[in-house]
XYZ file of N, CA and C in Angstrom:
684
model
N -18.460 -2.880 -25.358
C -17.398 -2.065 -24.766
C -16.296 -3.003 -24.251
N -14.876 -3.530 -25.243
C -13.986 -4.262 -25.052
C -12.778 -3.659 -24.099
N -12.063 -4.491 -23.584
C -10.514 -4.267 -23.214
C -10.076 -4.750 -22.042
N -9.048 -4.020 -21.241
C -8.673 -4.758 -20.036
C -9.553 -4.622 -18.863
N -10.332 -3.256 -19.334
C -11.226 -2.437 -18.318
C -12.527 -3.731 -17.627
N -13.069 -4.214 -18.780
C -14.317 -4.939 -18.751
C -14.302 -6.518 -18.920
N -14.651 -7.159 -18.761
C -14.518 -8.723 -18.742
C -15.666 -9.159 -18.875
N -16.502 -9.493 -20.108
C -17.823 -10.218 -20.262
C -18.968 -8.876 -19.681
N -18.784 -7.810 -20.065
C -19.893 -6.716 -19.872
C -19.344 -6.258 -18.236
N -18.305 -6.844 -17.489
C -18.557 -6.358 -15.899
C -16.945 -5.679 -15.973
N -17.268 -4.494 -15.055
C -15.650 -4.361 -14.939
C -14.551 -5.038 -13.979
N -13.317 -4.716 -14.531
C -12.226 -5.776 -13.751
C -12.551 -5.186 -12.427
N -12.529 -6.253 -11.500
C -11.892 -6.459 -9.974
C -10.496 -6.559 -10.068
N -10.175 -6.132 -8.756
C -8.823 -6.727 -8.106
C -8.950 -7.281 -7.067
N -7.599 -8.091 -7.017
C -7.190 -9.129 -5.576
C -5.951 -7.817 -5.265
N -5.987 -6.965 -4.172
C -4.680 -6.519 -3.716
C -3.932 -7.361 -3.163
N -2.472 -7.145 -3.103
C -1.561 -7.833 -2.334
C -0.768 -6.781 -1.530
N -0.978 -6.949 -0.149
C -0.248 -6.073 0.600
C 0.469 -6.395 1.578
N 2.167 -6.181 1.561
C 2.793 -6.823 2.075
C 3.068 -6.389 3.885
N 2.781 -6.983 4.893
C 3.192 -6.447 5.840
C 4.448 -7.248 6.782
N 5.542 -6.223 6.825
C 6.584 -6.773 7.477
C 6.273 -7.330 9.336
N 7.130 -8.073 9.436
C 6.985 -8.528 10.819
C 7.068 -7.022 11.914
N 6.378 -6.988 12.734
C 6.229 -5.484 13.154
C 7.646 -4.914 14.235
N 8.389 -5.678 14.576
C 9.743 -5.501 14.905
C 10.712 -4.991 14.096
N 10.699 -5.504 12.940
C 11.187 -4.719 11.738
C 10.473 -3.574 11.225
N 9.594 -3.238 11.314
C 8.800 -2.531 10.574
C 8.747 -1.186 10.992
N 8.982 0.093 9.649
C 8.980 0.951 10.039
C 9.870 1.729 11.084
N 11.412 1.355 11.080
C 12.536 1.938 11.830
C 12.641 3.503 11.825
N 12.603 3.919 10.677
C 12.669 4.936 10.505
C 11.634 5.883 11.128
N 10.424 5.543 11.761
C 9.631 6.429 12.838
C 10.201 6.090 13.786
N 11.166 5.613 14.550
C 11.307 5.046 15.952
C 11.852 6.613 16.538
N 12.455 7.523 15.584
C 12.824 8.959 16.292
C 11.535 9.552 16.740
N 10.235 9.158 16.062
C 9.171 9.949 16.417
C 8.494 9.405 17.542
N 8.333 8.098 16.755
C 7.318 7.106 17.809
C 7.621 6.518 19.240
N 9.301 6.360 19.406
C 9.844 5.763 20.415
C 9.308 4.357 20.459
N 8.815 3.815 21.673
C 8.242 2.542 22.206
C 7.131 2.392 21.281
N 6.268 3.453 20.707
C 5.186 3.316 20.012
C 5.223 2.899 18.617
N 6.627 2.551 18.002
C 6.708 2.288 16.730
C 6.092 1.201 16.283
N 5.972 0.154 16.727
C 5.494 -1.152 16.090
C 4.147 -0.656 16.141
N 3.393 -0.150 17.142
C 1.766 0.123 17.057
C 1.586 1.299 16.092
N 2.737 2.177 15.739
C 2.480 2.915 15.054
C 2.135 2.200 13.200
N 3.112 1.473 13.309
C 3.507 0.644 12.008
C 1.856 -0.139 11.949
N 1.691 -0.910 12.873
C 0.288 -1.601 12.576
C -0.857 -0.901 12.188
N -1.025 0.318 13.070
C -2.111 1.350 12.950
C -2.089 1.629 11.380
N -1.117 2.234 10.599
C -0.938 2.556 9.511
C -1.520 1.469 8.311
N -0.825 0.169 8.863
C -1.297 -0.924 7.696
C -2.707 -1.056 7.498
N -3.088 -1.294 9.142
C -4.828 -1.292 9.141
C -5.507 -0.361 8.243
N -4.900 1.286 8.757
C -6.006 1.894 8.022
C -5.736 1.653 6.305
N -4.515 1.288 5.918
C -4.574 1.043 4.524
C -5.231 -0.007 4.064
N -5.437 -1.269 4.788
C -6.287 -2.338 4.374
C -7.542 -1.978 4.590
N -8.095 -1.278 5.674
C -9.542 -0.947 5.815
C -9.951 -0.068 4.803
N -9.279 0.833 4.372
C -9.454 1.829 2.964
C -9.343 1.220 1.604
N -8.651 0.091 1.310
C -8.663 -0.547 0.655
C -10.028 -1.789 0.566
N -9.947 -2.237 1.304
C -11.680 -3.098 1.183
C -12.913 -2.222 1.101
N -12.859 -0.866 1.175
C -14.086 0.073 1.149
C -13.918 0.300 -0.548
N -12.990 -0.102 -1.176
C -13.142 0.347 -2.423
C -13.742 -0.471 -3.385
N -14.858 -0.442 -3.864
C -15.663 -0.924 -4.958
C -14.916 -1.754 -5.979
N -13.832 -1.547 -6.387
C -13.036 -2.085 -7.175
C -12.416 -3.406 -6.851
N -12.110 -3.323 -5.767
C -11.328 -4.469 -4.820
C -12.043 -5.737 -4.489
N -11.993 -6.622 -5.389
C -12.578 -7.969 -4.736
C -11.816 -8.584 -3.264
N -10.782 -8.564 -3.368
C -9.811 -8.976 -1.716
C -9.084 -8.451 -1.432
N -8.296 -8.374 -0.091
C -7.379 -8.033 0.199
C -6.534 -9.439 0.713
N -4.968 -9.171 0.071
C -4.461 -10.401 0.611
C -3.309 -9.958 1.252
N -3.308 -10.104 2.620
C -1.987 -9.164 3.472
C -1.141 -10.612 3.683
N 0.222 -10.368 3.346
C 1.245 -11.042 3.500
C 2.016 -10.339 4.414
N 1.766 -11.707 5.771
C 2.650 -11.374 6.712
C 3.303 -12.392 7.448
N 4.201 -12.668 8.502
C 4.578 -13.452 9.176
C 4.048 -13.172 10.620
N 3.601 -11.794 10.870
C 3.547 -11.464 12.084
C 1.956 -12.100 12.273
N 2.103 -12.112 13.912
C 1.021 -12.974 14.484
C 0.192 -11.750 14.812
N 0.180 -10.662 15.509
C -0.586 -9.646 16.081
C -1.109 -8.949 14.569
N -0.316 -8.910 13.728
C -0.740 -7.981 12.558
C -1.532 -8.968 11.931
N -1.412 -10.341 11.985
C -2.695 -11.318 11.133
C -3.542 -10.821 11.982
N -3.826 -11.202 12.923
C -4.910 -11.038 13.826
C -5.838 -9.842 13.449
N -5.421 -8.551 13.567
C -5.928 -7.160 13.011
C -6.424 -7.373 11.919
N -5.655 -7.732 11.176
C -5.899 -7.741 9.437
C -6.731 -8.698 9.229
N -7.031 -9.881 9.977
C -7.993 -11.167 9.666
C -9.455 -10.503 9.803
N -9.486 -9.579 11.336
C -10.558 -8.573 11.498
C -11.061 -7.765 10.859
N -10.267 -7.211 10.375
C -10.620 -6.323 8.969
C -11.188 -6.841 8.364
N -11.216 -7.906 7.383
C -11.508 -8.799 6.461
C -10.620 -8.920 5.360
N -9.180 -9.017 5.509
C -8.440 -9.506 5.041
C -8.139 -10.778 4.739
N -7.537 -11.604 3.843
C -7.206 -12.457 4.088
C -6.022 -12.632 3.919
N -5.437 -13.467 5.274
C -3.847 -13.182 5.186
C -3.130 -14.439 4.963
N -1.734 -14.154 4.605
C -1.218 -15.338 3.558
C 0.351 -15.532 4.423
N 0.382 -16.524 4.697
C 1.600 -16.782 5.537
C 2.480 -17.674 4.681
N 3.768 -18.293 5.371
C 4.432 -18.846 4.464
C 5.367 -18.468 3.172
N 5.652 -17.040 3.718
C 6.204 -16.008 2.514
C 7.515 -16.734 2.310
N 8.197 -16.708 1.389
C 9.627 -17.565 1.202
C 10.912 -16.314 2.190
N 10.841 -15.694 2.516
C 11.582 -14.646 3.237
C 12.852 -14.140 2.544
N 12.632 -14.329 1.084
C 13.809 -13.716 0.242
C 13.715 -12.625 -0.341
N 13.070 -11.592 0.639
C 12.779 -10.237 0.128
C 10.926 -9.889 -0.306
N 10.867 -8.411 -0.607
C 9.865 -7.709 -0.670
C 9.295 -8.555 -1.979
N 9.414 -8.387 -2.956
C 9.114 -8.804 -4.206
C 8.431 -10.304 -4.397
N 9.537 -11.093 -3.585
C 9.134 -12.435 -3.408
C 7.933 -12.653 -2.514
N 7.672 -12.007 -1.759
C 6.598 -12.038 -0.443
C 5.522 -11.567 -1.308
N 5.478 -10.653 -2.672
C 4.343 -10.056 -3.212
C 3.809 -11.186 -4.482
N 5.230 -12.099 -4.816
C 4.687 -12.915 -5.539
C 3.934 -14.008 -5.293
N 4.332 -14.452 -4.117
C 3.958 -15.190 -3.254
C 2.495 -15.063 -3.043
N 2.253 -13.762 -2.751
C 0.981 -13.292 -2.311
C -0.150 -13.222 -3.063
N 0.597 -13.138 -4.445
C -0.329 -13.375 -5.889
C -0.796 -14.401 -6.219
N 0.232 -15.372 -5.793
C -0.048 -17.115 -6.368
C -1.196 -17.201 -5.109
N -1.476 -16.809 -4.041
C -2.638 -17.430 -3.080
C -3.581 -16.399 -3.805
N -3.790 -15.138 -4.377
C -4.697 -14.770 -4.918
C -5.310 -15.241 -5.965
N -4.590 -15.771 -7.081
C -4.968 -16.319 -7.905
C -5.483 -17.656 -7.730
N -5.118 -18.401 -6.781
C -6.146 -19.765 -6.458
C -7.432 -18.919 -5.710
N -7.202 -17.877 -4.723
C -8.787 -17.677 -4.420
C -9.705 -16.926 -5.066
N -9.088 -16.095 -6.063
C -9.572 -15.234 -6.783
C -9.346 -15.361 -8.305
N -9.302 -16.377 -8.758
C -9.228 -16.462 -10.091
C -10.055 -15.248 -11.397
N -9.478 -15.123 -12.327
C -10.012 -14.019 -13.205
C -10.072 -12.417 -12.430
N -9.650 -12.422 -11.431
C -9.402 -11.072 -11.155
C -7.927 -10.082 -11.437
N -7.913 -9.160 -11.990
C -6.258 -8.562 -11.820
C -5.752 -8.597 -10.310
N -4.405 -8.695 -10.496
C -3.664 -8.783 -9.197
C -2.962 -7.111 -9.039
N -2.748 -6.886 -7.876
C -2.370 -5.307 -7.476
C -1.887 -5.480 -6.042
N -0.366 -5.031 -6.082
C 0.588 -5.052 -5.265
C 0.475 -3.530 -4.456
N 0.110 -3.393 -3.349
C -0.336 -2.082 -2.786
C 0.580 -1.881 -1.670
N 1.498 -0.504 -1.810
C 2.241 -0.822 -0.287
C 0.983 -0.519 0.905
N 1.856 -1.135 1.978
C 0.896 -1.218 3.159
C 1.319 -0.238 4.289
N 1.969 1.091 3.567
C 2.277 2.430 4.269
C 1.173 3.917 3.718
N 0.020 3.439 3.448
C -0.811 4.455 3.207
C -1.895 4.994 4.001
N -1.374 5.668 5.240
C -2.428 5.592 6.039
C -3.758 6.782 5.764
N -3.134 7.756 4.755
C -4.206 8.791 3.843
C -5.137 7.896 3.105
N -5.182 6.662 2.773
C -5.556 6.185 1.721
C -7.181 6.232 1.661
N -7.750 6.814 0.331
C -8.855 7.030 0.171
C -9.559 6.110 -0.811
N -11.125 5.317 -0.368
C -11.226 4.362 -1.315
C -11.618 5.026 -2.946
N -12.045 5.818 -3.173
C -12.253 6.692 -4.195
C -10.864 6.995 -5.213
N -10.039 7.240 -4.489
C -8.983 7.463 -5.302
C -8.180 6.273 -5.819
N -8.209 5.455 -4.973
C -7.469 4.067 -5.004
C -8.533 3.733 -6.338
N -10.042 3.589 -6.195
C -10.735 3.236 -7.254
C -10.246 4.044 -8.714
N -10.102 5.321 -8.507
C -9.486 5.865 -9.624
C -8.337 5.090 -10.649
N -7.252 4.994 -9.636
C -6.142 4.138 -9.906
C -6.376 2.963 -10.475
N -7.142 2.218 -9.884
C -7.061 0.881 -10.569
C -8.603 0.536 -12.016
N -9.135 1.960 -11.932
C -9.805 1.749 -13.032
C -8.719 2.348 -14.557
N -8.007 3.121 -14.032
C -7.076 3.451 -15.166
C -5.942 2.230 -15.200
N -5.753 1.517 -14.259
C -4.812 0.353 -14.605
C -5.493 -0.864 -15.174
N -6.893 -0.860 -15.277
C -7.385 -1.819 -15.919
C -7.795 -1.777 -17.440
N -6.702 -0.540 -18.017
C -6.721 -0.236 -19.347
C -5.516 -0.726 -20.023
N -4.428 -1.141 -18.977
C -3.320 -1.525 -19.210
C -2.879 -3.130 -18.855
N -1.963 -3.605 -19.379
C -1.749 -4.999 -19.543
C -1.198 -4.989 -17.668
N 0.180 -3.875 -17.719
C 1.153 -3.994 -16.626
C 1.148 -2.231 -16.212
N 0.961 -2.142 -14.977
C 1.043 -0.873 -14.967
C 1.602 -0.536 -13.434
N 1.773 0.999 -12.959
C 2.464 1.211 -11.884
C 1.918 2.442 -11.109
N 2.157 2.965 -10.157
C 1.818 4.355 -9.973
C 3.043 4.761 -8.880
N 3.760 5.952 -9.320
C 4.956 6.352 -8.359
C 4.700 6.994 -7.327
N 5.652 6.972 -6.251
C 4.797 7.185 -4.588
C 5.166 9.011 -4.979
N 5.102 9.534 -4.023
C 4.979 10.951 -3.836
C 6.206 11.872 -4.367
N 7.509 11.199 -3.909
C 8.605 11.995 -4.063
C 8.986 11.549 -5.709
N 8.603 10.621 -6.185
C 8.708 10.272 -7.815
C 9.894 9.339 -7.676
N 10.204 8.662 -7.291
C 11.265 7.531 -6.977
C 10.848 6.182 -6.722
N 10.098 5.954 -5.856
C 9.857 4.903 -5.713
C 8.134 4.611 -6.270
N 7.785 3.146 -5.934
C 6.137 2.796 -6.330
C 5.184 2.634 -5.229
N 4.137 2.851 -5.124
C 3.094 2.703 -4.217
C 2.396 1.243 -4.885
N 2.243 1.537 -5.926
C 1.152 0.258 -6.451
C 1.437 -0.533 -7.938
N 1.523 -1.498 -8.152
C 1.595 -2.366 -9.257
C 0.942 -3.124 -9.629
N 0.278 -3.029 -10.871
C -0.805 -3.659 -11.458
C -0.609 -4.672 -12.433
N -1.069 -5.935 -12.649
C -1.202 -6.760 -13.880
C -2.474 -7.350 -13.520
N -2.940 -7.228 -15.251
C -4.606 -7.373 -15.370
C -4.369 -9.093 -15.809
N -5.857 -9.690 -15.778
C -5.146 -11.169 -16.158
C -4.770 -11.252 -17.549
N -4.120 -12.403 -17.294
C -3.184 -12.642 -18.434
C -1.727 -11.940 -18.616
N -1.927 -11.351 -17.567
C -0.095 -10.733 -18.149
C 1.015 -10.870 -16.874
N 1.691 -11.112 -16.501
C 2.481 -11.397 -15.842
C 2.674 -10.563 -14.974
N 2.832 -11.222 -13.579
C 2.796 -10.265 -12.461
C 4.293 -9.947 -11.721
N 4.835 -8.809 -12.247
C 6.226 -8.658 -12.142
C 6.563 -7.458 -10.988
N 6.556 -7.740 -10.072
C 7.103 -6.560 -8.912
C 8.512 -6.363 -8.939
N 8.769 -4.841 -8.621
C 9.940 -4.732 -8.577
C 10.470 -3.495 -7.875
N 9.709 -3.606 -6.682
C 9.661 -2.488 -5.274
C 11.193 -2.388 -4.663
N 10.876 -1.767 -3.940
C 12.438 -1.207 -3.197
C 13.054 -0.462 -4.002
N 13.486 0.947 -3.307
C 14.632 1.984 -3.999
C 13.914 2.624 -5.196
N 14.820 2.750 -6.091
C 14.064 3.632 -7.208
C 13.657 2.546 -8.463
N 12.540 2.061 -7.705
C 11.527 1.347 -8.571
C 10.550 1.886 -9.285
N 10.530 2.872 -9.290
C 9.774 3.681 -10.531
C 10.805 3.290 -11.940
N 11.425 3.514 -11.821
C 12.352 3.592 -12.978
C 12.682 1.781 -13.325
N 12.637 0.953 -12.303
C 12.680 -0.207 -12.845
C 11.307 -0.547 -13.256
N 10.416 -0.272 -12.786
C 9.231 -0.579 -13.621
C 8.780 -0.010 -14.565
N 9.168 1.090 -15.228
C 8.921 1.681 -16.523
C 9.826 0.781 -17.446
N 11.189 0.716 -16.989
C 12.022 0.101 -17.949
C 11.747 -1.227 -18.179
N 10.865 -2.182 -17.278
C 10.368 -3.080 -17.544
C 9.423 -3.465 -18.370
N 8.631 -2.415 -18.831
C 7.536 -2.357 -19.975
C 6.447 -2.272 -18.951
N 6.254 -1.592 -17.992
C 5.104 -1.309 -17.199
C 4.523 0.021 -17.628
N 3.003 0.498 -17.582
C 2.759 1.644 -18.299
C 2.456 2.628 -16.599
N 3.404 3.588 -16.903
C 3.481 4.761 -15.691
C 2.109 5.136 -15.660
N 1.077 5.065 -14.475
C -0.139 5.758 -14.395
C 0.045 7.522 -13.925
N -0.205 8.536 -15.012
C -0.031 9.872 -14.642
C -1.260 10.167 -14.323
N -1.664 10.288 -13.494
C -3.123 10.911 -12.402
C -2.942 11.807 -11.398
N -3.509 13.034 -11.674
C -3.445 14.193 -10.615
C -4.158 14.363 -9.377
N -4.968 13.432 -9.318
C -5.871 13.339 -8.336
C -6.037 12.340 -7.496
N -4.690 11.786 -7.177
C -4.783 10.304 -5.987
C -3.442 10.515 -5.009
N -3.518 11.928 -4.690
C -2.325 11.953 -3.672
C -2.410 11.048 -2.630
N -3.478 10.642 -1.995
C -3.476 9.582 -1.176
C -2.974 8.501 -1.398
N -2.702 7.835 -2.651
C -2.702 6.394 -3.157
C -1.177 6.847 -3.370
N -0.229 7.653 -3.610
C 0.781 8.042 -3.312
C 1.917 8.546 -2.658
N 1.093 8.363 -1.260
C 1.977 9.119 -0.050
C 1.906 8.039 1.042
N 2.998 7.295 0.468
C 3.556 6.432 1.299
C 4.506 7.078 2.579
N 4.247 6.215 3.666
C 5.252 7.101 5.067
C 6.314 6.096 5.514
N 7.467 6.348 5.390
C 8.933 5.932 5.574
C 9.544 6.801 7.000
N 9.213 8.049 6.731
C 9.738 8.695 7.805
C 8.704 9.822 8.675
N 9.064 10.275 9.694
C 8.516 11.399 10.248
C 7.602 12.286 9.514
N 8.731 13.025 8.507
C 8.272 14.146 7.625
C 7.395 13.413 6.790
N 7.578 12.523 6.329
C 6.443 11.561 5.572
C 4.744 11.578 6.200
N 5.336 11.266 7.512
C 3.738 11.033 8.435
C 3.265 12.567 8.629
N 3.920 13.285 8.922
C 3.643 15.044 8.873
C 2.916 15.077 7.547
N 3.225 14.759 6.206
C 2.466 15.030 5.073
C 1.589 14.073 4.992
N 1.622 13.262 4.955
C -0.087 12.292 5.223
C -0.998 12.658 6.087
N -0.373 13.331 7.262
C -1.995 13.869 8.543
C -2.207 15.020 7.752
N -1.498 15.860 6.902
C -1.802 17.116 6.093
C -3.225 16.511 5.604
N -2.927 15.278 4.445
C -3.791 14.759 3.417
C -4.997 14.521 4.570
N -5.034 14.040 5.360
C -6.042 13.113 6.321
C -5.881 11.894 6.338
N -5.494 11.177 7.931
C -5.385 10.035 8.024
C -6.271 9.332 8.650
N -6.146 7.815 8.621
C -7.311 6.777 9.254
C -7.468 6.934 10.801
N -8.085 6.290 11.321
C -8.533 7.057 12.737
C -7.475 5.973 13.578
N -7.004 4.780 13.260
C -5.964 4.585 13.993
C -4.402 5.538 13.750
N -4.171 5.551 13.082
C -2.742 6.647 12.694
C -3.362 7.694 13.412
N -4.313 8.185 13.255
C -4.678 9.606 14.173
C -4.666 9.269 15.172
N -5.137 8.320 15.956
C -4.989 8.160 17.512
C -3.363 8.377 18.071
N -2.527 7.334 16.980
C -1.230 7.218 17.431
C -0.832 8.657 17.492
N -1.086 9.373 15.988
C -0.333 10.866 15.798
C -0.751 11.815 16.906
N -2.159 11.682 17.412
C -2.002 12.757 18.466
C -1.086 11.884 20.117
N -0.651 10.945 20.385
C -0.177 10.425 21.369
C 1.175 11.101 21.139
N 2.094 10.964 19.768
C 3.359 11.385 19.554
C 3.752 12.384 19.236
N 2.596 13.466 19.023
C 3.102 14.211 17.676
C 3.754 15.689 18.423
N 3.278 15.856 19.731
C 3.682 16.868 20.618
C 4.995 16.718 20.935
N 5.099 15.363 21.458
C 6.687 15.062 21.899
C 7.576 14.944 21.129
N 7.492 14.225 19.798
C 8.505 13.809 18.790
C 8.697 14.375 17.537
N 7.435 15.219 17.363
C 7.223 15.393 15.579
C 7.109 17.049 15.387
N 6.777 17.326 16.056
C 7.083 18.798 16.078
C 8.360 19.444 16.535
N 8.546 20.628 15.816
C 10.153 21.355 16.313
C 10.136 21.306 17.941
N 11.626 20.652 18.416
C 11.665 20.898 19.570
C 13.118 22.569 19.928
N 12.624 23.127 21.002
C 13.295 23.963 21.275
C 14.608 23.577 21.742
N 15.724 24.576 21.188
C 16.912 23.849 21.938
C 17.043 24.567 23.319
N 17.426 24.047 24.369
C 17.915 24.200 25.482
C 18.618 25.375 25.765
């Protein structure tokens, strides 16, 4: 068997690059739900995402790009490789910076950018996405609303050209990447930017850290409030 998915008889494995903002700036739209626990919630979501990714057999390593010391310590404790020194010129530049580190540490793997805000992420669903991505040179997975992107993958020998933020689905498609059309990977598509997104993620089932924070904030902030 030949193709992107198999190299020398071995299925392709992936280095995942996960960008984690400084917690002081992360997930600002969750503030109306989480209040003073916003930073804790943002970190919980990132940690649940990384832990699930590391449990996927197709993942060789997770490279977390962050300048936040607290996030870096927690992600290192989970087994991620923390990459500092990002250029500070935006998300895509940070991803390219992380991909360069991945290439040095894990040559021969595919490189895949994964959103850090996937608290429902299931290793088996991520595995299905990576298996599909291995059949293409460059590919991407659209987010649940169908506007953005939660995953962008480049097989070995193909350029790593992420175009995240805003209407990134169209940019990735127009840039020649293959759109992965999979019907059974909801946990890989459900990123969280708003309280409503978080409610949807909870319905799918979230990781333990996000669940704990959810239980603390849901009654007071996320459920409909009666008018006095």
